[in-house]
């Protein structure tokens, strides 16, 4: 499979977007916690990313609530189950790690590990998962970005860029 990537400028910093022939395989922030080796991204290209560039720009401008993109994330069975639950969290809503764990019959720590390994940040909305008290917890792109995305979705005015 031919993997390739591009870098898209955004209000929350440059986003590295990776795709193969079947769809998007990664969306990473600068200094992303679980960013794979860059050699796995394939060569940098500019063509073939118009769909994701448009939809991300619309989302970050507050004009899009869902994404209609081909996703092709690679993960184990539990990760795929968690990512499917993340994808079902409605725009502007949050759920706790514990809620997801109870849904799947596993521990919150297992859910946390699967959430933390989500390779498609924003597109598979792991920023919508919070701690048991509603407190913001770890986010591969940093808590400032997580707050920015949650504020955007809640309709609160977001001033300035996050980098």
PDB file of C-alpha atoms in Angstrom:
ATOM      1  CA  UNK A   1       0.000   0.000   0.000  1.00  0.00           C
ATOM      2  CA  UNK A   2       1.261   3.436  -0.884  1.00  0.00           C
ATOM      3  CA  UNK A   3       1.453   5.643   2.213  1.00  0.00           C
ATOM      4  CA  UNK A   4       1.965   9.384   1.860  1.00  0.00           C
ATOM      5  CA  UNK A   5       1.525  12.487   3.968  1.00  0.00           C
ATOM      6  CA  UNK A   6       1.063  16.209   3.893  1.00  0.00           C
ATOM      7  CA  UNK A   7       1.205  18.992   6.456  1.00  0.00           C
ATOM      8  CA  UNK A   8      -1.808  21.281   6.787  1.00  0.00           C
ATOM      9  CA  UNK A   9      -1.595  24.636   8.541  1.00  0.00           C
ATOM     10  CA  UNK A  10      -4.401  25.172  11.058  1.00  0.00           C
ATOM     11  CA  UNK A  11      -5.327  27.469  13.960  1.00  0.00           C
ATOM     12  CA  UNK A  12      -4.182  24.731  16.350  1.00  0.00           C
ATOM     13  CA  UNK A  13      -0.802  24.215  14.703  1.00  0.00           C
ATOM     14  CA  UNK A  14       0.460  22.300  11.706  1.00  0.00           C
ATOM     15  CA  UNK A  15      -1.324  18.964  11.302  1.00  0.00           C
ATOM     16  CA  UNK A  16       0.437  16.024   9.694  1.00  0.00           C
ATOM     17  CA  UNK A  17      -2.116  13.976   7.784  1.00  0.00           C
ATOM     18  CA  UNK A  18      -1.216  10.490   6.564  1.00  0.00           C
ATOM     19  CA  UNK A  19      -3.144   8.339   4.118  1.00  0.00           C
ATOM     20  CA  UNK A  20      -2.795   5.091   2.253  1.00  0.00           C
ATOM     21  CA  UNK A  21      -4.756   3.782  -0.711  1.00  0.00           C
ATOM     22  CA  UNK A  22      -7.728   2.892   1.530  1.00  0.00           C
ATOM     23  CA  UNK A  23      -8.077   6.134   3.479  1.00  0.00           C
ATOM     24  CA  UNK A  24      -6.651   8.332   6.203  1.00  0.00           C
ATOM     25  CA  UNK A  25      -4.369   6.497   8.611  1.00  0.00           C
ATOM     26  CA  UNK A  26      -3.170   9.322  10.823  1.00  0.00           C
ATOM     27  CA  UNK A  27      -3.657  12.921  11.896  1.00  0.00           C
ATOM     28  CA  UNK A  28      -0.923  14.189  14.202  1.00  0.00           C
ATOM     29  CA  UNK A  29      -0.160  17.412  16.058  1.00  0.00           C
ATOM     30  CA  UNK A  30       3.309  18.872  16.517  1.00  0.00           C
ATOM     31  CA  UNK A  31       4.913  17.016  19.458  1.00  0.00           C
ATOM     32  CA  UNK A  32       2.127  14.408  19.363  1.00  0.00           C
ATOM     33  CA  UNK A  33       2.566  11.903  22.226  1.00  0.00           C
ATOM     34  CA  UNK A  34       2.119   8.757  20.188  1.00  0.00           C
ATOM     35  CA  UNK A  35       3.414   9.977  16.844  1.00  0.00           C
ATOM     36  CA  UNK A  36       4.891   7.069  14.911  1.00  0.00           C
ATOM     37  CA  UNK A  37       8.263   7.166  13.211  1.00  0.00           C
ATOM     38  CA  UNK A  38       8.075   9.656  10.335  1.00  0.00           C
ATOM     39  CA  UNK A  39       9.369   6.988   7.943  1.00  0.00           C
ATOM     40  CA  UNK A  40       5.961   5.299   8.333  1.00  0.00           C
ATOM     41  CA  UNK A  41       4.316   8.420   6.833  1.00  0.00           C
ATOM     42  CA  UNK A  42       5.669   7.811   3.344  1.00  0.00           C
ATOM     43  CA  UNK A  43       6.782  10.666   1.124  1.00  0.00           C
ATOM     44  CA  UNK A  44       5.440  14.203   1.497  1.00  0.00           C
ATOM     45  CA  UNK A  45       2.949  15.145  -1.225  1.00  0.00           C
ATOM     46  CA  UNK A  46       0.503  17.947  -1.832  1.00  0.00           C
ATOM     47  CA  UNK A  47      -2.087  16.162  -3.961  1.00  0.00           C
ATOM     48  CA  UNK A  48      -4.784  13.887  -2.608  1.00  0.00           C
ATOM     49  CA  UNK A  49      -5.580  15.712   0.627  1.00  0.00           C
ATOM     50  CA  UNK A  50      -8.132  18.300  -0.545  1.00  0.00           C
ATOM     51  CA  UNK A  51     -11.041  16.457   1.094  1.00  0.00           C
ATOM     52  CA  UNK A  52      -9.494  16.377   4.553  1.00  0.00           C
ATOM     53  CA  UNK A  53      -8.074  19.914   4.236  1.00  0.00           C
ATOM     54  CA  UNK A  54     -11.514  21.295   3.373  1.00  0.00           C
ATOM     55  CA  UNK A  55     -13.367  19.388   6.084  1.00  0.00           C
ATOM     56  CA  UNK A  56     -10.817  20.225   8.803  1.00  0.00           C
ATOM     57  CA  UNK A  57     -10.910  23.916   7.861  1.00  0.00           C
ATOM     58  CA  UNK A  58     -14.715  23.868   8.025  1.00  0.00           C
ATOM     59  CA  UNK A  59     -14.661  22.088  11.394  1.00  0.00           C
ATOM     60  CA  UNK A  60     -12.079  24.442  12.898  1.00  0.00           C
ATOM     61  CA  UNK A  61     -14.102  27.427  11.666  1.00  0.00           C
ATOM     62  CA  UNK A  62     -17.157  26.055  13.472  1.00  0.00           C
ATOM     63  CA  UNK A  63     -18.980  25.253  10.227  1.00  0.00           C
ATOM     64  CA  UNK A  64     -18.802  21.421  10.291  1.00  0.00           C
ATOM     65  CA  UNK A  65     -19.905  18.966  12.971  1.00  0.00           C
ATOM     66  CA  UNK A  66     -19.111  15.610  11.358  1.00  0.00           C
ATOM     67  CA  UNK A  67     -16.526  14.304   8.935  1.00  0.00           C
ATOM     68  CA  UNK A  68     -17.210  12.333   5.788  1.00  0.00           C
ATOM     69  CA  UNK A  69     -13.789  10.895   5.037  1.00  0.00           C
ATOM     70  CA  UNK A  70     -12.433   7.409   4.414  1.00  0.00           C
ATOM     71  CA  UNK A  71     -10.656   6.313   7.606  1.00  0.00           C
ATOM     72  CA  UNK A  72      -8.240   3.394   7.764  1.00  0.00           C
ATOM     73  CA  UNK A  73      -6.783   3.231  11.281  1.00  0.00           C
ATOM     74  CA  UNK A  74      -4.774   0.190  12.271  1.00  0.00           C
ATOM     75  CA  UNK A  75      -5.311  -1.151  15.779  1.00  0.00           C
ATOM     76  CA  UNK A  76      -6.075  -4.208  17.842  1.00  0.00           C
ATOM     77  CA  UNK A  77      -9.611  -5.353  18.621  1.00  0.00           C
ATOM     78  CA  UNK A  78     -10.055  -3.270  21.793  1.00  0.00           C
ATOM     79  CA  UNK A  79      -8.595  -0.175  20.166  1.00  0.00           C
ATOM     80  CA  UNK A  80     -10.988  -0.483  17.230  1.00  0.00           C
ATOM     81  CA  UNK A  81     -13.938  -0.932  19.614  1.00  0.00           C
ATOM     82  CA  UNK A  82     -12.921   2.160  21.604  1.00  0.00           C
ATOM     83  CA  UNK A  83     -12.367   4.200  18.452  1.00  0.00           C
ATOM     84  CA  UNK A  84     -15.823   3.214  17.197  1.00  0.00           C
ATOM     85  CA  UNK A  85     -17.319   4.485  20.469  1.00  0.00           C
ATOM     86  CA  UNK A  86     -15.323   7.715  20.143  1.00  0.00           C
ATOM     87  CA  UNK A  87     -16.666   8.227  16.642  1.00  0.00           C
ATOM     88  CA  UNK A  88     -20.206   7.952  18.029  1.00  0.00           C
ATOM     89  CA  UNK A  89     -19.798  10.699  20.665  1.00  0.00           C
ATOM     90  CA  UNK A  90     -21.950  13.585  19.432  1.00  0.00           C
ATOM     91  CA  UNK A  91     -20.421  16.942  18.572  1.00  0.00           C
ATOM     92  CA  UNK A  92     -20.365  19.177  21.635  1.00  0.00           C
ATOM     93  CA  UNK A  93     -20.698  16.249  24.067  1.00  0.00           C
ATOM     94  CA  UNK A  94     -18.246  14.530  26.348  1.00  0.00           C
ATOM     95  CA  UNK A  95     -18.095  11.109  27.964  1.00  0.00           C
ATOM     96  CA  UNK A  96     -15.855   9.699  30.659  1.00  0.00           C
ATOM     97  CA  UNK A  97     -13.278   6.959  30.399  1.00  0.00           C
ATOM     98  CA  UNK A  98     -15.337   5.059  32.968  1.00  0.00           C
ATOM     99  CA  UNK A  99     -18.484   5.256  30.847  1.00  0.00           C
ATOM    100  CA  UNK A 100     -16.629   3.827  27.851  1.00  0.00           C
ATOM    101  CA  UNK A 101     -15.079   1.135  30.055  1.00  0.00           C
ATOM    102  CA  UNK A 102     -18.481   0.069  31.411  1.00  0.00           C
ATOM    103  CA  UNK A 103     -19.852  -0.041  27.874  1.00  0.00           C
ATOM    104  CA  UNK A 104     -17.060  -2.377  26.783  1.00  0.00           C
ATOM    105  CA  UNK A 105     -16.657  -4.342  30.019  1.00  0.00           C
ATOM    106  CA  UNK A 106     -13.026  -3.409  30.515  1.00  0.00           C
ATOM    107  CA  UNK A 107     -11.051  -1.048  32.750  1.00  0.00           C
ATOM    108  CA  UNK A 108     -10.839   2.716  32.399  1.00  0.00           C
ATOM    109  CA  UNK A 109      -7.059   2.285  32.100  1.00  0.00           C
ATOM    110  CA  UNK A 110      -7.514   0.002  29.078  1.00  0.00           C
ATOM    111  CA  UNK A 111      -9.848   2.560  27.535  1.00  0.00           C
ATOM    112  CA  UNK A 112      -7.341   5.317  28.302  1.00  0.00           C
ATOM    113  CA  UNK A 113      -4.581   3.413  26.544  1.00  0.00           C
ATOM    114  CA  UNK A 114      -6.783   2.868  23.482  1.00  0.00           C
ATOM    115  CA  UNK A 115      -7.893   6.512  23.440  1.00  0.00           C
ATOM    116  CA  UNK A 116      -4.254   7.603  23.750  1.00  0.00           C
ATOM    117  CA  UNK A 117      -3.281   5.477  20.776  1.00  0.00           C
ATOM    118  CA  UNK A 118      -5.972   6.896  18.483  1.00  0.00           C
ATOM    119  CA  UNK A 119      -4.058   7.802  15.312  1.00  0.00           C
ATOM    120  CA  UNK A 120      -6.841   9.996  13.906  1.00  0.00           C
ATOM    121  CA  UNK A 121      -7.116  12.877  16.367  1.00  0.00           C
ATOM    122  CA  UNK A 122     -10.026  15.249  15.720  1.00  0.00           C
ATOM    123  CA  UNK A 123     -11.456  12.951  13.017  1.00  0.00           C
ATOM    124  CA  UNK A 124     -12.054  10.265  15.662  1.00  0.00           C
ATOM    125  CA  UNK A 125     -12.863  12.697  18.490  1.00  0.00           C
ATOM    126  CA  UNK A 126     -10.775  11.505  21.429  1.00  0.00           C
ATOM    127  CA  UNK A 127     -10.830  15.097  22.732  1.00  0.00           C
ATOM    128  CA  UNK A 128     -14.424  14.397  23.836  1.00  0.00           C
ATOM    129  CA  UNK A 129     -13.291  11.982  26.557  1.00  0.00           C
ATOM    130  CA  UNK A 130     -12.807  13.462  30.034  1.00  0.00           C
ATOM    131  CA  UNK A 131     -12.039  12.262  33.533  1.00  0.00           C
ATOM    132  CA  UNK A 132     -14.707  11.034  35.951  1.00  0.00           C
ATOM    133  CA  UNK A 133     -15.254  14.523  37.387  1.00  0.00           C
ATOM    134  CA  UNK A 134     -15.356  16.198  33.967  1.00  0.00           C
ATOM    135  CA  UNK A 135     -11.765  17.338  34.354  1.00  0.00           C
ATOM    136  CA  UNK A 136      -9.657  17.472  31.225  1.00  0.00           C
ATOM    137  CA  UNK A 137      -7.114  14.695  31.190  1.00  0.00           C
ATOM    138  CA  UNK A 138      -4.264  13.833  28.846  1.00  0.00           C
ATOM    139  CA  UNK A 139      -4.494  14.575  25.162  1.00  0.00           C
ATOM    140  CA  UNK A 140      -1.870  13.655  22.583  1.00  0.00           C
ATOM    141  CA  UNK A 141      -1.954  17.194  21.226  1.00  0.00           C
ATOM    142  CA  UNK A 142      -1.813  18.814  24.670  1.00  0.00           C
ATOM    143  CA  UNK A 143      -4.526  20.068  26.993  1.00  0.00           C
ATOM    144  CA  UNK A 144      -4.588  23.526  25.384  1.00  0.00           C
ATOM    145  CA  UNK A 145      -5.655  21.959  22.087  1.00  0.00           C
ATOM    146  CA  UNK A 146      -8.191  19.736  23.836  1.00  0.00           C
ATOM    147  CA  UNK A 147      -9.728  22.776  25.563  1.00  0.00           C
ATOM    148  CA  UNK A 148      -9.707  24.679  22.253  1.00  0.00           C
ATOM    149  CA  UNK A 149     -11.606  21.877  20.482  1.00  0.00           C
ATOM    150  CA  UNK A 150     -14.122  21.453  23.309  1.00  0.00           C
ATOM    151  CA  UNK A 151     -14.688  25.223  23.481  1.00  0.00           C
ATOM    152  CA  UNK A 152     -15.173  25.310  19.723  1.00  0.00           C
ATOM    153  CA  UNK A 153     -17.786  22.566  19.940  1.00  0.00           C
ATOM    154  CA  UNK A 154     -19.576  24.145  22.898  1.00  0.00           C
ATOM    155  CA  UNK A 155     -20.000  27.383  20.971  1.00  0.00           C
ATOM    156  CA  UNK A 156     -17.708  29.355  23.231  1.00  0.00           C
ATOM    157  CA  UNK A 157     -15.694  31.951  21.409  1.00  0.00           C
ATOM    158  CA  UNK A 158     -12.155  30.748  20.763  1.00  0.00           C
ATOM    159  CA  UNK A 159      -9.624  33.545  20.509  1.00  0.00           C
ATOM    160  CA  UNK A 160      -6.236  33.148  18.887  1.00  0.00           C
ATOM    161  CA  UNK A 161      -4.404  30.143  17.649  1.00  0.00           C
ATOM    162  CA  UNK A 162      -3.078  27.251  19.694  1.00  0.00           C
ATOM    163  CA  UNK A 163       0.363  26.028  18.757  1.00  0.00           C
TER     164      UNK A 163
END
